[in-house]
XYZ file of N, CA and C in Angstrom:
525
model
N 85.494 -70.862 87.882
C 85.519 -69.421 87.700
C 85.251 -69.051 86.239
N 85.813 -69.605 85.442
C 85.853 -69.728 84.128
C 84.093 -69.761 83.675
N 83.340 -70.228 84.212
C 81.812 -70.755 83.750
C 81.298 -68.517 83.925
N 81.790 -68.575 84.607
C 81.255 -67.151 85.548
C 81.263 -65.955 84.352
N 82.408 -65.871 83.902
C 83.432 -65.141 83.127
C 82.913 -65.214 81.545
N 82.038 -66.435 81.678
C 81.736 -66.707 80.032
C 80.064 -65.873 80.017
N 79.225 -65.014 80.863
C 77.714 -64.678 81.184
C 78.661 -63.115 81.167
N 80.022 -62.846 81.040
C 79.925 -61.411 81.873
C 81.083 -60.814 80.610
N 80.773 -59.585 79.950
C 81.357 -58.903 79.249
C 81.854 -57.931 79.712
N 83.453 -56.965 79.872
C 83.809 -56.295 80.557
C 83.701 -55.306 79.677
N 84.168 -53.984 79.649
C 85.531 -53.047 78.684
C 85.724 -51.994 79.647
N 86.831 -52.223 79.922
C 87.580 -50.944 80.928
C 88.371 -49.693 79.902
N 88.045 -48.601 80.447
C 88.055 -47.308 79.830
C 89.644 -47.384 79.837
N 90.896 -48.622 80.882
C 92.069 -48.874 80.234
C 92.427 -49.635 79.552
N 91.626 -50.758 78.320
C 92.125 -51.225 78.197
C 93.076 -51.066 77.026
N 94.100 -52.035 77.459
C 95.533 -51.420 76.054
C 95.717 -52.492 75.138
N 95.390 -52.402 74.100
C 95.824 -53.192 72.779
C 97.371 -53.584 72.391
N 97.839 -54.306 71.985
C 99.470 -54.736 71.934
C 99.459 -54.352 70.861
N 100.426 -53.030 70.334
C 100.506 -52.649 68.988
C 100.523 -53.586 67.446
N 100.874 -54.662 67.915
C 101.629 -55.790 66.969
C 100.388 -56.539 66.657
N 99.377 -56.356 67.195
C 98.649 -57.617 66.798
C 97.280 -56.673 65.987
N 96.288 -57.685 65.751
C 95.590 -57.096 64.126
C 94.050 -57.269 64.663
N 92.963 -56.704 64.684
C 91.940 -57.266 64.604
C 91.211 -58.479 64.500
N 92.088 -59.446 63.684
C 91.413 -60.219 63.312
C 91.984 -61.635 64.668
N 93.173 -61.208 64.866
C 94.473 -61.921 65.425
C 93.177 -61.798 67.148
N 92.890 -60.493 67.559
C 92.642 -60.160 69.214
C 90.731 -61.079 68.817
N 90.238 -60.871 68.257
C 88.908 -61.510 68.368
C 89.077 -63.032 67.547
N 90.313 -63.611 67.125
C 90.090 -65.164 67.083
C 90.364 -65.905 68.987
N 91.800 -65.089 69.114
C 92.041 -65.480 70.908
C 91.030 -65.086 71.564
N 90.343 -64.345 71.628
C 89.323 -63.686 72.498
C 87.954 -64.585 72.707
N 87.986 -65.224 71.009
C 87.137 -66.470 70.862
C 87.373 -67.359 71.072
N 88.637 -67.861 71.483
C 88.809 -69.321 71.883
C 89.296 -69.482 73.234
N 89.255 -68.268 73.823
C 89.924 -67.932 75.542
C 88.089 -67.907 75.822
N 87.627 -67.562 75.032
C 85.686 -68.023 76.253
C 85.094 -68.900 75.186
N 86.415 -70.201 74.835
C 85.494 -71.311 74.156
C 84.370 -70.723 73.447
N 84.518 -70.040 72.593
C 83.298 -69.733 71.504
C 83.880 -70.722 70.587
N 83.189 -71.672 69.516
C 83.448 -72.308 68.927
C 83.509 -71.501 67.071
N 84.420 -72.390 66.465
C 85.138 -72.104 65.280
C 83.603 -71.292 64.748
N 82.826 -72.149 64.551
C 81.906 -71.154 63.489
C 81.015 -70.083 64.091
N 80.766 -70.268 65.063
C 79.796 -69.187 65.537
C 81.130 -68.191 65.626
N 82.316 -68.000 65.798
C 83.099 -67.191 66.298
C 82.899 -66.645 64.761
N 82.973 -67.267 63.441
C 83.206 -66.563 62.033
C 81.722 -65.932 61.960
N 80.783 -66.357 62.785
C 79.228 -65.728 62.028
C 79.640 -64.766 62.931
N 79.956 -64.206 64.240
C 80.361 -63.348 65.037
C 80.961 -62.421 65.053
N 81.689 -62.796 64.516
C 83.326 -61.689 63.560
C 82.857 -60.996 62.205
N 82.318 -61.786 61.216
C 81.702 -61.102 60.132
C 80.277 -59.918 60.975
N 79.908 -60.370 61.622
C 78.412 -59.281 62.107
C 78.926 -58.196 62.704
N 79.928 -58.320 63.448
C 80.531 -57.198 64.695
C 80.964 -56.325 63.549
N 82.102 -57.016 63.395
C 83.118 -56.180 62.106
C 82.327 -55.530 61.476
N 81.642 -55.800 60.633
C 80.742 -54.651 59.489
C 79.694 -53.721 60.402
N 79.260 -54.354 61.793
C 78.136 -53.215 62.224
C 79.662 -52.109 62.874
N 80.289 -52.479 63.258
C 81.317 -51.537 63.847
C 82.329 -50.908 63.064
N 82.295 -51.329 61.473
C 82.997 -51.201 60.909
C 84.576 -51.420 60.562
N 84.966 -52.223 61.476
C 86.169 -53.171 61.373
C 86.794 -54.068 60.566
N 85.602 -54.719 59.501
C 86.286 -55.490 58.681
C 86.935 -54.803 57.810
N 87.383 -52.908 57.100
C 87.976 -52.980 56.662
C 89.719 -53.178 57.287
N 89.527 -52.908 58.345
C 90.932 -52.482 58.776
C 91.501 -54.426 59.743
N 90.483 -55.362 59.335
C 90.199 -56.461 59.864
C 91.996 -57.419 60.527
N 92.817 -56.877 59.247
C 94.341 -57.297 59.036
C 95.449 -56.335 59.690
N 94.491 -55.066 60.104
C 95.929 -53.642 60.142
C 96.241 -53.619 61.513
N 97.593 -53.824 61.783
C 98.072 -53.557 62.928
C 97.280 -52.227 63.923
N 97.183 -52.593 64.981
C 96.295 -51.822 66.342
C 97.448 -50.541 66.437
N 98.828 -50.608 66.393
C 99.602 -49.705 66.256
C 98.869 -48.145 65.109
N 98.665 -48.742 63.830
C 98.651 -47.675 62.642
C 96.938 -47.415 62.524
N 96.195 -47.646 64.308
C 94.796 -47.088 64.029
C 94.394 -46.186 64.997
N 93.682 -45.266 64.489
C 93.002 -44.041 64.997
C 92.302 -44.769 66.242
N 92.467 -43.638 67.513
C 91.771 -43.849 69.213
C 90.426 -44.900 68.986
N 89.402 -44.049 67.793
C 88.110 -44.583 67.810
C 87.788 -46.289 67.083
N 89.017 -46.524 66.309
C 89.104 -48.071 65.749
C 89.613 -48.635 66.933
N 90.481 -48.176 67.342
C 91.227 -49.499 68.763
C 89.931 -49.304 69.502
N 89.018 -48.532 70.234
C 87.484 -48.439 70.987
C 86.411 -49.079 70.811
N 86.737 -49.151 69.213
C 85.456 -50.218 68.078
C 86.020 -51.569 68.390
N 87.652 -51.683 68.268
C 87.844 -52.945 68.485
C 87.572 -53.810 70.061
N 88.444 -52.934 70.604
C 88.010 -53.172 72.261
C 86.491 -53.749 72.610
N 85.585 -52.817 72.105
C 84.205 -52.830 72.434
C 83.924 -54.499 72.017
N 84.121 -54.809 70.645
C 84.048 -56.387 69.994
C 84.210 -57.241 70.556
N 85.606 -56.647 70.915
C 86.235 -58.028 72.078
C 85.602 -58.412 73.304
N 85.227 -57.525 73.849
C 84.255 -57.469 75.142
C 83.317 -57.935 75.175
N 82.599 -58.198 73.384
C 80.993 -58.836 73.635
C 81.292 -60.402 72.815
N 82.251 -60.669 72.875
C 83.339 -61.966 71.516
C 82.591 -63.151 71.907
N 81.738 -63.283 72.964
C 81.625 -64.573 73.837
C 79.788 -64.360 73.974
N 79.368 -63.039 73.611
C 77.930 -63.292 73.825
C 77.470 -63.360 75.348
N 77.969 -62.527 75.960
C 77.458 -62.470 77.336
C 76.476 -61.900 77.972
N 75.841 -62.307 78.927
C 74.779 -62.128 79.380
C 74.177 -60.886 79.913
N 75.321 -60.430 80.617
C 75.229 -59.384 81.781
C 76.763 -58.216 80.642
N 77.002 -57.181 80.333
C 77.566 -56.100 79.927
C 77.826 -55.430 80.644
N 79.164 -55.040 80.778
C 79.524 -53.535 81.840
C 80.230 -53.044 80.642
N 80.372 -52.171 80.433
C 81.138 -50.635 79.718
C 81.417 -49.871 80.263
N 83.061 -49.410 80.570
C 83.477 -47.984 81.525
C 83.949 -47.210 80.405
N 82.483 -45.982 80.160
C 83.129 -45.075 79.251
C 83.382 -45.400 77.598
N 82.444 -46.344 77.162
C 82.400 -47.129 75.893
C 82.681 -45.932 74.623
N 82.279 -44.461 74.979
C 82.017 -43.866 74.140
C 83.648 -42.936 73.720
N 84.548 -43.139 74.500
C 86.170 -42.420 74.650
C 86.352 -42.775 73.103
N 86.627 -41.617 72.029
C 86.733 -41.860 70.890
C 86.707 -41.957 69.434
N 84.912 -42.236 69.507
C 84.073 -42.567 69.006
C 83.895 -40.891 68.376
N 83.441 -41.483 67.311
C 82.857 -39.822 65.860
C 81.218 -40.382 66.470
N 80.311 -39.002 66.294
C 78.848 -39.193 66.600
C 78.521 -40.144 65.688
N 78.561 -40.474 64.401
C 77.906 -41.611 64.027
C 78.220 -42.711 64.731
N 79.335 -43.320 64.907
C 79.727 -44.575 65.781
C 79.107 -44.497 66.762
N 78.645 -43.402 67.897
C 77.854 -43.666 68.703
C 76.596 -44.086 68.591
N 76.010 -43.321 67.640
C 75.440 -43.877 67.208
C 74.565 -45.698 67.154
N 75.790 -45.967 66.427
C 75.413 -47.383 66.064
C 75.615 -47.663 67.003
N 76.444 -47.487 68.601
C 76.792 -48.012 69.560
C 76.197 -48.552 70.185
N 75.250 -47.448 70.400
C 73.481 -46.707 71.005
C 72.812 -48.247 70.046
N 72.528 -48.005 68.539
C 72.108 -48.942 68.427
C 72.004 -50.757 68.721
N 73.449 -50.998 68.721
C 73.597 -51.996 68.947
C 73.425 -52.446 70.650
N 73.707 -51.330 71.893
C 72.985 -51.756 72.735
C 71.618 -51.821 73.211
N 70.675 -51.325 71.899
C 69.288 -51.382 72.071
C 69.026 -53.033 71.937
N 69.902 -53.122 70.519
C 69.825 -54.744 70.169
C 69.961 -55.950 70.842
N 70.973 -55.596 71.637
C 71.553 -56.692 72.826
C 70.671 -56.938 73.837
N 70.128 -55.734 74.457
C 68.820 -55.447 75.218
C 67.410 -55.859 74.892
N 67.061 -56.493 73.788
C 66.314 -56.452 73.271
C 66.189 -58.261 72.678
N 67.440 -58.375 73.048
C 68.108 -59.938 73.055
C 67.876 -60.874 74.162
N 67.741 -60.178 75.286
C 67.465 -60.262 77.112
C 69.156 -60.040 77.453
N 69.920 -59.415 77.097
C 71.346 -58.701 77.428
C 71.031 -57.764 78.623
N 71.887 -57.834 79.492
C 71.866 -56.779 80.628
C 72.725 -55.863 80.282
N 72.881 -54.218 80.420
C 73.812 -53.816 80.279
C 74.379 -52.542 80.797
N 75.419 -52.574 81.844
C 75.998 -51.519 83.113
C 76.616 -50.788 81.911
N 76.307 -49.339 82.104
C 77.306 -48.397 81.590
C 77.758 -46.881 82.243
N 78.901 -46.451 82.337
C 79.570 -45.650 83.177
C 79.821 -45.033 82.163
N 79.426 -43.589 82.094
C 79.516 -42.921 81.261
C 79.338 -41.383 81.697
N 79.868 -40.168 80.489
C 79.565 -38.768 81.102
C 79.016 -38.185 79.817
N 78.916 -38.601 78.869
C 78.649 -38.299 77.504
C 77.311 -38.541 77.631
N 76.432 -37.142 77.433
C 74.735 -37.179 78.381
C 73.824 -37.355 77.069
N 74.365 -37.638 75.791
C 73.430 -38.169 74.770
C 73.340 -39.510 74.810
N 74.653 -39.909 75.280
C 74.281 -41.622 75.985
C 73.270 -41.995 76.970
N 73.602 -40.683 78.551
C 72.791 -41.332 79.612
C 71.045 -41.023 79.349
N 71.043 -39.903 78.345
C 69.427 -39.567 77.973
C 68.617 -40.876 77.312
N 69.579 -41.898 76.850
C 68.738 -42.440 76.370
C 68.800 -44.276 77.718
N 69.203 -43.921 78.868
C 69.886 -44.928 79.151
C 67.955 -45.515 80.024
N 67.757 -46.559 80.451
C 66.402 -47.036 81.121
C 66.494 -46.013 82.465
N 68.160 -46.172 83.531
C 67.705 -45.937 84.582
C 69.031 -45.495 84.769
N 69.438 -44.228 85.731
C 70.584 -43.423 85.871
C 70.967 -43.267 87.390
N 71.893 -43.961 87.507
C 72.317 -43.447 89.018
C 73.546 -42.403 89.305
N 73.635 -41.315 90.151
C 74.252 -40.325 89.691
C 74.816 -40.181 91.443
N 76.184 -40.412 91.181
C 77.072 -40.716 92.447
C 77.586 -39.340 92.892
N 77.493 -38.474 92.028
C 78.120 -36.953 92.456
C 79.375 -36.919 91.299
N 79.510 -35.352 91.456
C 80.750 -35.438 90.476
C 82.242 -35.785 91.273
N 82.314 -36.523 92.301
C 83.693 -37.179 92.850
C 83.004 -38.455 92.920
N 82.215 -39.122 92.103
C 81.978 -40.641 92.488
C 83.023 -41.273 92.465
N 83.793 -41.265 91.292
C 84.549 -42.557 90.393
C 85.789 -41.613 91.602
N 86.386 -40.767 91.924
C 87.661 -40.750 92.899
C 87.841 -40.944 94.498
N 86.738 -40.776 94.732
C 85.866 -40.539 95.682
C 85.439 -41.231 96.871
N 84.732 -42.234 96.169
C 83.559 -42.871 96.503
C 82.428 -42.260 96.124
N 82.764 -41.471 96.258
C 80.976 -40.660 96.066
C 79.781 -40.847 96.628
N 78.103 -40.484 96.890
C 77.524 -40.439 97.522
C 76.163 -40.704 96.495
N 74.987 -41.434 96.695
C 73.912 -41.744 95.328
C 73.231 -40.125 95.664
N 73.424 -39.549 94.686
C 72.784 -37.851 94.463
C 71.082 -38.287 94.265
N 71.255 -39.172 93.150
C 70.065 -39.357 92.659
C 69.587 -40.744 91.938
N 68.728 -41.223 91.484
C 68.576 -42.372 90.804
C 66.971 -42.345 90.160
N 67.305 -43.166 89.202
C 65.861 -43.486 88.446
C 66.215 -43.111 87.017
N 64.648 -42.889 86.242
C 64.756 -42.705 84.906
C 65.745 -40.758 84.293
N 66.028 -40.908 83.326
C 66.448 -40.067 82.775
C 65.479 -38.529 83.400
N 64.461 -38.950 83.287
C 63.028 -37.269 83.561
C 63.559 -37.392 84.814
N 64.075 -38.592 86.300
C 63.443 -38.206 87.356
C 64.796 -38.010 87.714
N 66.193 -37.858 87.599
C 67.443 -37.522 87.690
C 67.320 -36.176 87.694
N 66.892 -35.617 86.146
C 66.806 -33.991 85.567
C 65.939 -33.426 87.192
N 64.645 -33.971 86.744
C 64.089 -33.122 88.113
C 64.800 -32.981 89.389
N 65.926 -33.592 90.049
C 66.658 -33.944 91.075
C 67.699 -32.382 91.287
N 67.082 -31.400 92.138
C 67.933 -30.040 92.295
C 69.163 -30.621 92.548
N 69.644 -31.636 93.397
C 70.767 -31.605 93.765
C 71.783 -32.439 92.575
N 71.183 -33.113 91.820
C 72.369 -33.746 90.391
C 72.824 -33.017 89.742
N 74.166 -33.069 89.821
C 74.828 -31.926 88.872
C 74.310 -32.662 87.476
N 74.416 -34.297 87.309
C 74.852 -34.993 86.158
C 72.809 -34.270 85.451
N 71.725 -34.384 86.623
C 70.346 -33.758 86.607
C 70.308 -32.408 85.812
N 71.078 -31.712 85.918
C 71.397 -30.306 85.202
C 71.669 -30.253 84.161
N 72.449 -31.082 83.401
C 73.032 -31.624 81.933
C 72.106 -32.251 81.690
N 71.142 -33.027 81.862
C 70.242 -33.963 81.141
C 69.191 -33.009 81.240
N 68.612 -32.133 82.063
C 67.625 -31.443 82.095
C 67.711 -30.451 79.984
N 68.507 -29.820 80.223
C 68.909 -29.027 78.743
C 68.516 -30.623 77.437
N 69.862 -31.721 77.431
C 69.419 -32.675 76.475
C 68.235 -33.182 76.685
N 67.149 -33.276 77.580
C 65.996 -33.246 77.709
C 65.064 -32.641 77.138
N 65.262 -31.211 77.081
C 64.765 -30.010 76.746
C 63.810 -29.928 78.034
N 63.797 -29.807 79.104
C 63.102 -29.654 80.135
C 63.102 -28.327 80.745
N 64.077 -27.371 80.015
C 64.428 -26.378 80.868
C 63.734 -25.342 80.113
């Protein structure tokens, strides 16, 4: 199971940080719970940290940090192992527009790496830029929900019946 787990990066929109522990403390375990080895884990930790901006706060208890540092951290931890395939629920809960930013950037990068990457999201400067949008209705996630629509960002907007189509149509400028 373990082999499975090491291709697949999670981050759940719950996950909870243990006040007590430090940045540096959650991505050394995180690196040695998916066998990443000693040095690639330090070339790993130095790259994340500064593109996410973490190495200053690298030592400070998860307790004494702002929503969008525990989100930056979370996010790290999730990719600690270099995985293949990416899911993100809601990556963006947090985050100041520049951090999205780089967020945005760094999953161009990963993608661009041959990274796969699922993201669940409602924040429509994210899904405008996403390859391909599937749009479950606005009761998907309680629901079940029903596929409204699917495809690229243009062919969602055109979709009368997507509510999520209506919001991207405007960040589009289509309207």
């Amino acid at each position: 199971l373990m082999d499975y787990r090491r291709h697949i990066g999670f981050l759940t929109s719950e996950l909870k940080l243990e006040d007590y522990f430090t940045p540096n403390y959650l991505f050394d375990y995180f690196s040695k719970l998916y066998g990443v080895g000693e040095e690639q884990a330090a070339q790993r930790k130095k790259e994340l940290f500064e593109k996410f901006g973490i190495d200053k706060f690298a030592e400070v208890k998860v307790a004494d940090m702002s929503t969008g540092m525990k989100q930056k951290i979370s996010l790290v931890i999730s990719i600690v192992h270099n995985p293949d395939i990416i899911i993100f629920d809601e990556p963006t809960t947090g985050l100041h527009f520049h951090d999205i930013r780089k967020l945005l950037e760094a999953f161009d990068a990963l993608i661009l790496r041959g990274h796969s990457i699922v993201i669940i999201e409602h924040n429509m400067d994210v899904i405008k830029c996403a390859d391909y949008v599937i749009d479950l209705g606005p009761e998907g996630g309680n629901k079940g929900g029903n596929l409204v629509a699917a495809g690229t960002p243009e062919e969602v907007a055109r979709c009368a019946e997507s509510y999520t189509g209506q919001f991207l149509q405007e960040k589009l400028h289509m309207k």
